[in-house]
mmCIF file of C-alpha atoms in Angstrom:
data_model
loop_
_atom_site.group_PDB
_atom_site.id
_atom_site.type_symbol
_atom_site.label_atom_id
_atom_site.label_comp_id
_atom_site.label_asym_id
_atom_site.label_seq_id
_atom_site.Cartn_x
_atom_site.Cartn_y
_atom_site.Cartn_z
ATOM 1 C CA MET H 1 29.746 63.116 27.589
ATOM 2 C CA LYS H 2 28.761 62.356 24.046
ATOM 3 C CA ASP H 3 32.253 61.045 23.322
ATOM 4 C CA ILE H 4 32.066 58.671 26.290
ATOM 5 C CA LEU H 5 28.642 57.185 25.393
ATOM 6 C CA SER H 6 29.322 56.705 21.719
ATOM 7 C CA PRO H 7 31.935 53.890 21.952
ATOM 8 C CA SER H 8 30.039 52.130 24.735
ATOM 9 C CA LEU H 9 26.756 52.434 22.803
ATOM 10 C CA ILE H 10 28.360 51.013 19.683
ATOM 11 C CA ALA H 11 29.893 48.155 21.696
ATOM 12 C CA SER H 12 26.542 47.428 23.377
ATOM 13 C CA LEU H 13 24.612 47.393 20.102
ATOM 14 C CA THR H 14 27.256 45.234 18.458
ATOM 15 C CA SER H 15 27.131 42.808 21.352
ATOM 16 C CA LEU H 16 23.319 42.747 21.235
ATOM 17 C CA VAL H 17 23.267 42.094 17.467
ATOM 18 C CA ILE H 18 25.819 39.296 17.824
ATOM 19 C CA SER H 19 23.759 37.769 20.673
ATOM 20 C CA VAL H 20 20.565 37.870 18.595
ATOM 21 C CA ILE H 21 22.334 36.269 15.611
ATOM 22 C CA THR H 22 23.817 33.590 17.877
ATOM 23 C CA LEU H 23 20.401 32.914 19.408
ATOM 24 C CA TYR H 24 18.834 32.609 15.953
ATOM 25 C CA GLN H 25 21.554 30.178 14.850
ATOM 26 C CA PHE H 26 21.072 28.152 18.033
ATOM 27 C CA PHE H 27 17.319 27.751 17.484
ATOM 28 C CA ARG H 28 17.810 27.018 13.818
ATOM 29 C CA ASN H 29 20.371 24.330 14.615
ATOM 30 C CA GLN H 30 18.125 22.885 17.331
ATOM 31 C CA ARG H 31 15.179 22.685 14.890
ATOM 32 C CA PHE H 32 17.404 20.969 12.314
ATOM 33 C CA GLN H 33 18.638 18.424 14.859
ATOM 34 C CA GLN H 34 15.052 17.736 15.990
ATOM 35 C CA ARG H 35 14.009 17.061 12.378
ATOM 36 C CA GLN H 36 16.977 14.737 11.903
ATOM 37 C CA PHE H 37 16.096 12.897 15.108
ATOM 38 C CA ASP H 38 12.453 12.540 14.012
ATOM 39 C CA LYS H 39 13.520 11.211 10.607
ATOM 40 C CA THR H 40 15.829 8.667 12.208
ATOM 41 C CA LEU H 41 13.129 7.585 14.638
ATOM 42 C CA ASP H 42 10.587 7.242 11.817
ATOM 43 C CA ARG H 43 13.088 5.263 9.766
ATOM 44 C CA ASN H 44 13.756 2.906 12.689
ATOM 45 C CA LEU H 45 10.046 2.393 13.330
ATOM 46 C CA THR H 46 9.414 1.766 9.640
ATOM 47 C CA THR H 47 12.218 -0.781 9.568
ATOM 48 C CA LYS H 48 10.793 -2.628 12.577
ATOM 49 C CA LEU H 49 7.302 -2.512 11.073
ATOM 50 C CA LEU H 50 8.565 -3.895 7.782
ATOM 51 C CA ASP H 51 10.499 -6.637 9.574
ATOM 52 C CA LEU H 52 7.362 -7.717 11.446
ATOM 53 C CA ARG H 53 5.351 -7.670 8.242
ATOM 54 C CA LEU H 54 7.993 -9.768 6.497
ATOM 55 C CA VAL H 55 7.663 -12.348 9.255
ATOM 56 C CA HIS H 56 3.856 -12.506 9.328
ATOM 57 C CA TYR H 57 2.596 -11.664 5.821
ATOM 58 C CA PRO H 58 3.944 -14.756 4.021
ATOM 59 C CA LYS H 59 1.445 -16.861 5.970
ATOM 60 C CA ALA H 60 -1.425 -14.778 4.528
ATOM 61 C CA PHE H 61 -0.063 -15.342 1.028
ATOM 62 C CA GLU H 62 0.068 -19.100 1.715
ATOM 63 C CA ILE H 63 -3.526 -19.075 2.943
ATOM 64 C CA THR H 64 -4.840 -17.050 0.013
ATOM 65 C CA ASP H 65 -2.988 -19.315 -2.425
ATOM 66 C CA ASN H 66 -5.527 -21.964 -1.435
ATOM 67 C CA ILE H 67 -8.392 -19.750 -2.603
ATOM 68 C CA PHE H 68 -8.553 -20.583 -6.292
ATOM 69 C CA LYS H 69 -11.164 -21.530 -8.844
ATOM 70 C CA GLU H 70 -11.412 -25.188 -9.661
ATOM 71 C CA LYS H 71 -12.687 -26.736 -12.876
ATOM 72 C CA GLY H 72 -16.011 -25.225 -13.724
ATOM 73 C CA GLY H 73 -15.006 -21.783 -12.458
ATOM 74 C CA ASN H 74 -16.142 -22.276 -8.864
ATOM 75 C CA PHE H 75 -14.525 -22.574 -5.456
ATOM 76 C CA ASP H 76 -14.387 -25.617 -3.183
ATOM 77 C CA PRO H 77 -16.500 -24.710 -0.091
ATOM 78 C CA VAL H 78 -14.326 -26.896 2.169
ATOM 79 C CA LYS H 79 -11.128 -25.092 1.096
ATOM 80 C CA ILE H 80 -12.879 -21.748 1.476
ATOM 81 C CA LYS H 81 -14.028 -22.620 4.997
ATOM 82 C CA THR H 82 -10.504 -23.703 5.923
ATOM 83 C CA ALA H 83 -9.078 -20.510 4.405
ATOM 84 C CA VAL H 84 -11.432 -18.229 6.342
ATOM 85 C CA GLU H 85 -10.588 -19.977 9.620
ATOM 86 C CA GLU H 86 -6.862 -19.699 8.909
ATOM 87 C CA LEU H 87 -7.139 -16.031 7.899
ATOM 88 C CA ILE H 88 -9.030 -15.160 11.074
ATOM 89 C CA GLU H 89 -6.417 -16.988 13.135
ATOM 90 C CA TRP H 90 -3.608 -15.281 11.167
ATOM 91 C CA LYS H 91 -4.932 -11.789 11.897
ATOM 92 C CA LYS H 92 -4.913 -12.271 15.655
ATOM 93 C CA GLY H 93 -2.021 -10.908 17.690
ATOM 94 C CA VAL H 94 0.886 -9.033 16.142
ATOM 95 C CA VAL H 95 -0.683 -8.796 12.688
ATOM 96 C CA ASN H 96 -3.466 -6.679 14.151
ATOM 97 C CA LEU H 97 -0.804 -4.156 15.187
ATOM 98 C CA VAL H 98 1.231 -4.024 11.976
ATOM 99 C CA ILE H 99 -1.387 -4.293 9.226
ATOM 100 C CA SER H 100 -2.227 -1.058 7.424
ATOM 101 C CA SER H 101 -5.762 0.302 7.431
ATOM 102 C CA GLU H 102 -6.076 -0.333 3.679
ATOM 103 C CA ALA H 103 -5.002 -3.963 4.043
ATOM 104 C CA LEU H 104 -7.304 -4.358 7.039
ATOM 105 C CA THR H 105 -10.255 -3.032 5.049
ATOM 106 C CA SER H 106 -9.525 -5.405 2.176
ATOM 107 C CA PHE H 107 -9.128 -8.241 4.718
ATOM 108 C CA TYR H 108 -12.638 -7.554 6.036
ATOM 109 C CA VAL H 109 -14.060 -7.441 2.514
ATOM 110 C CA LEU H 110 -12.434 -10.787 1.694
ATOM 111 C CA ARG H 111 -13.437 -12.328 5.006
ATOM 112 C CA ASP H 112 -17.050 -11.264 4.562
ATOM 113 C CA ALA H 113 -17.105 -12.647 1.018
ATOM 114 C CA ILE H 114 -15.698 -16.050 1.936
ATOM 115 C CA MET H 115 -17.743 -16.415 5.133
ATOM 116 C CA LYS H 116 -20.999 -16.547 3.168
ATOM 117 C CA SER H 117 -22.418 -19.971 2.492
ATOM 118 C CA PRO H 118 -22.598 -21.183 -1.105
ATOM 119 C CA ALA H 119 -25.826 -19.969 -2.716
ATOM 120 C CA ASN H 120 -26.597 -22.844 -5.097
ATOM 121 C CA ASN H 121 -26.585 -26.311 -3.507
ATOM 122 C CA GLY H 122 -22.953 -26.310 -2.443
ATOM 123 C CA THR H 123 -21.657 -24.071 -5.239
ATOM 124 C CA TYR H 124 -21.130 -20.367 -5.191
ATOM 125 C CA SER H 125 -23.193 -18.035 -7.359
ATOM 126 C CA PRO H 126 -21.398 -16.037 -10.089
ATOM 127 C CA GLU H 127 -21.684 -12.906 -7.906
ATOM 128 C CA GLN H 128 -20.096 -14.722 -4.967
ATOM 129 C CA VAL H 129 -17.321 -16.070 -7.193
ATOM 130 C CA GLU H 130 -16.601 -12.551 -8.452
ATOM 131 C CA LYS H 131 -16.572 -11.085 -4.914
ATOM 132 C CA ILE H 132 -14.255 -13.801 -3.632
ATOM 133 C CA SER H 133 -11.893 -13.430 -6.595
ATOM 134 C CA ALA H 134 -11.823 -9.628 -6.382
ATOM 135 C CA GLY H 135 -11.451 -9.705 -2.585
ATOM 136 C CA THR H 136 -8.548 -12.146 -2.733
ATOM 137 C CA LYS H 137 -6.800 -10.134 -5.436
ATOM 138 C CA ASP H 138 -7.250 -6.829 -3.590
ATOM 139 C CA PHE H 139 -6.138 -8.272 -0.239
ATOM 140 C CA ARG H 140 -2.935 -9.665 -1.728
ATOM 141 C CA LYS H 141 -2.335 -6.344 -3.507
ATOM 142 C CA GLN H 142 -2.678 -4.448 -0.214
ATOM 143 C CA LEU H 143 -0.294 -6.843 1.510
ATOM 144 C CA ARG H 144 2.259 -6.242 -1.253
ATOM 145 C CA ARG H 145 1.806 -2.503 -0.807
ATOM 146 C CA ASP H 146 2.418 -2.850 2.905
ATOM 147 C CA LEU H 147 5.661 -4.597 2.114
ATOM 148 C CA GLY H 148 6.623 -1.871 -0.357
ATOM 149 C CA ILE H 149 6.820 -4.191 -3.339
ATOM 150 C CA LEU H 150 4.660 -1.907 -5.470
ATOM 151 C CA PHE H 151 6.572 1.250 -4.535
ATOM 152 C CA ARG H 152 8.480 1.508 -7.809
ATOM 153 C CA GLU H 153 5.378 0.932 -9.909
ATOM 154 C CA GLU H 154 3.349 3.486 -7.932
ATOM 155 C CA LYS H 155 6.119 6.044 -8.190
ATOM 156 C CA SER H 156 6.277 5.660 -11.970
ATOM 157 C CA ARG H 157 2.470 5.947 -12.208
ATOM 158 C CA ARG H 158 2.490 9.218 -10.220
ATOM 159 C CA ILE H 159 5.131 10.715 -12.515
ATOM 160 C CA ALA H 160 3.369 9.693 -15.735
#
């Protein structure tokens, strides 16, 4: 009886071990394929997001180009008012969906700074000038980051 069970027991255990190894390989391969699929999907979404940003962000750069100090180190309130209206209009629609949270925060900071009325008889106070300048600079920086322009510089800063 022992001679009869021994070959069948060995064959059964061998078959069971091979089945377990095959099952492990199947799940491992499935997990790998799922990760590859997720990476491809993320890459496609990132590409679409970048394409939409490339379409809409240049308008924000054009608008913020009009926010500059004139002679005397102050801003023209009429140009500032026009810029704030254009920026608010720019952010409506698709931009609201594709803008990053960092760029959105800097947009709100800039918008709040340029929405304030001039403090001194039609001219901005030094504090207002500084807030508008810093807000404009930071907003443009965040837009560049969204577009990935600063990626190489950031990468080198992280390494250093």
